[in-house]
């Protein structure tokens, strides 16, 4: 096809550029139906906004009254705290689990897999209800030699506040997803990198911290940003514990008192939107920064619902074969990698 | 020390009936080879003949299943105490690898570091060299491979030939006593092969002990002291390169050479 196209305008490829064909000035193709659709959409949006601004159920005066209410802004602070604490713990745990899953020891690997199986296989809401019942299940926490009199014994409810139960519940669930993200990041680094560092006499820890992790970050950062945004919204589920000092719980308590739930839902939504918007802007800049010096577009986006890397990176399914095929692509096939 | 005395007399690399399998696939079958100090050995043979695996065994990237493999008189990857072999701890294996430089087919430069940073990384982290000293030495090495002006370039901005020369400089920065080259020019465009081979020739002339897996017969003929032809995991033929290339004794060698020459 391209050959015939080229022969139609032979002057275009003449190296001396003496007889260049003139630029095409054609009438642009019109898209009337697209325009109609756009107009309809705008009209519907305007109608909705105008209607909403006058509809009593939204009760905008209550929205205005509560949007900057002290209780609400404090609740927003709790939402942020829950997000930050649980994400920090989840990332640390996730890195640990990812390294465990890549271990050569089948028991370590199996235990990491079991953890992921349980925490990814059950709904986070159900897990949070369980954490709420933690003090019921384990009424005391004992320190000592098993099956003997404990040296120290604590009442669980004195030791862990509801807030920290919420943090733990969210963090443990999230760490399972972070583990997969980190693992995919580590596996995305070419095996030759590991080998080159090893051949230079670098230790495992040096190889990981100086060579593998810095390169894995480019893959890890974008989905982690998505996870932060997702976590911010998931904090609304901690009412299952029940912890109700964060945005969703607080607005529900207030609306129960004033018998007007709708404006307070709008208040909470406005705050969530504010935070997610800020995070999205931050993520944009982070992604830009970490794809620096790499001659390609931004790393692939991750499915927000599951936190899984798209399979096109080919790193989740069969890591062993995937990484070897790259090394052997240029001919010699007599160097398969270490046993997997 | 008796060890040091033994080391100075021993050949740089001594392989005695080395075997290696991946699962049921026997890749190396009783390989016996000797590389004397200061000599260059070229390993040639068809794909899948076990050349690369043998090279990787020498710095213990792969573990040997049978036989004995020693570098500078010291057993690779194991320690012999009494009549038992003990596998080395990672730290000890890493110490052995420090003295052995390796250059890979696909360069394997660290893409997030500049050329100079690639070179000084291991001297600083592994040999605990001061940064100034490492940088000075690194720049010297870059000049030696003809890339003095590329110190601050990232690998992505270098040609394949330049990347491979940086990789050679990176291996040399650890001041190895043995250099292993695993098809160093196979991933290069034809017009870039020469610059890498020139650096390797210079290295050979300076007296470095080298084992080179290659398909460059011209290079092998010119530089090698010993040429080894491998096929199917065994050494089919070895000796003076002119003799092996000019008057191959074995049918398999002749068949291979007729294809590559």
mmCIF file of C-alpha atoms in Angstrom, chain A residues 44 78 83 91 110 173 183 200 240 264 298 303 325 337:
data_model
loop_
_atom_site.group_PDB
_atom_site.id
_atom_site.type_symbol
_atom_site.label_atom_id
_atom_site.label_comp_id
_atom_site.label_asym_id
_atom_site.label_seq_id
_atom_site.Cartn_x
_atom_site.Cartn_y
_atom_site.Cartn_z
ATOM 1 C CA UNK A 44 -28.945 18.016 29.437
ATOM 2 C CA UNK A 78 -9.539 12.015 60.143
ATOM 3 C CA UNK A 83 -5.578 7.290 54.334
ATOM 4 C CA UNK A 91 3.389 -0.076 51.409
ATOM 5 C CA UNK A 110 3.437 -20.115 50.380
ATOM 6 C CA UNK A 173 -6.313 -5.323 53.102
ATOM 7 C CA UNK A 183 6.086 -7.635 42.761
ATOM 8 C CA UNK A 200 30.192 -7.059 39.945
ATOM 9 C CA UNK A 240 -18.341 -1.026 59.648
ATOM 10 C CA UNK A 264 -24.756 16.391 54.104
ATOM 11 C CA UNK A 298 3.817 7.379 30.559
ATOM 12 C CA UNK A 303 -7.036 -1.193 36.629
ATOM 13 C CA UNK A 325 13.088 -14.973 26.585
ATOM 14 C CA UNK A 337 18.290 -18.648 34.038
#
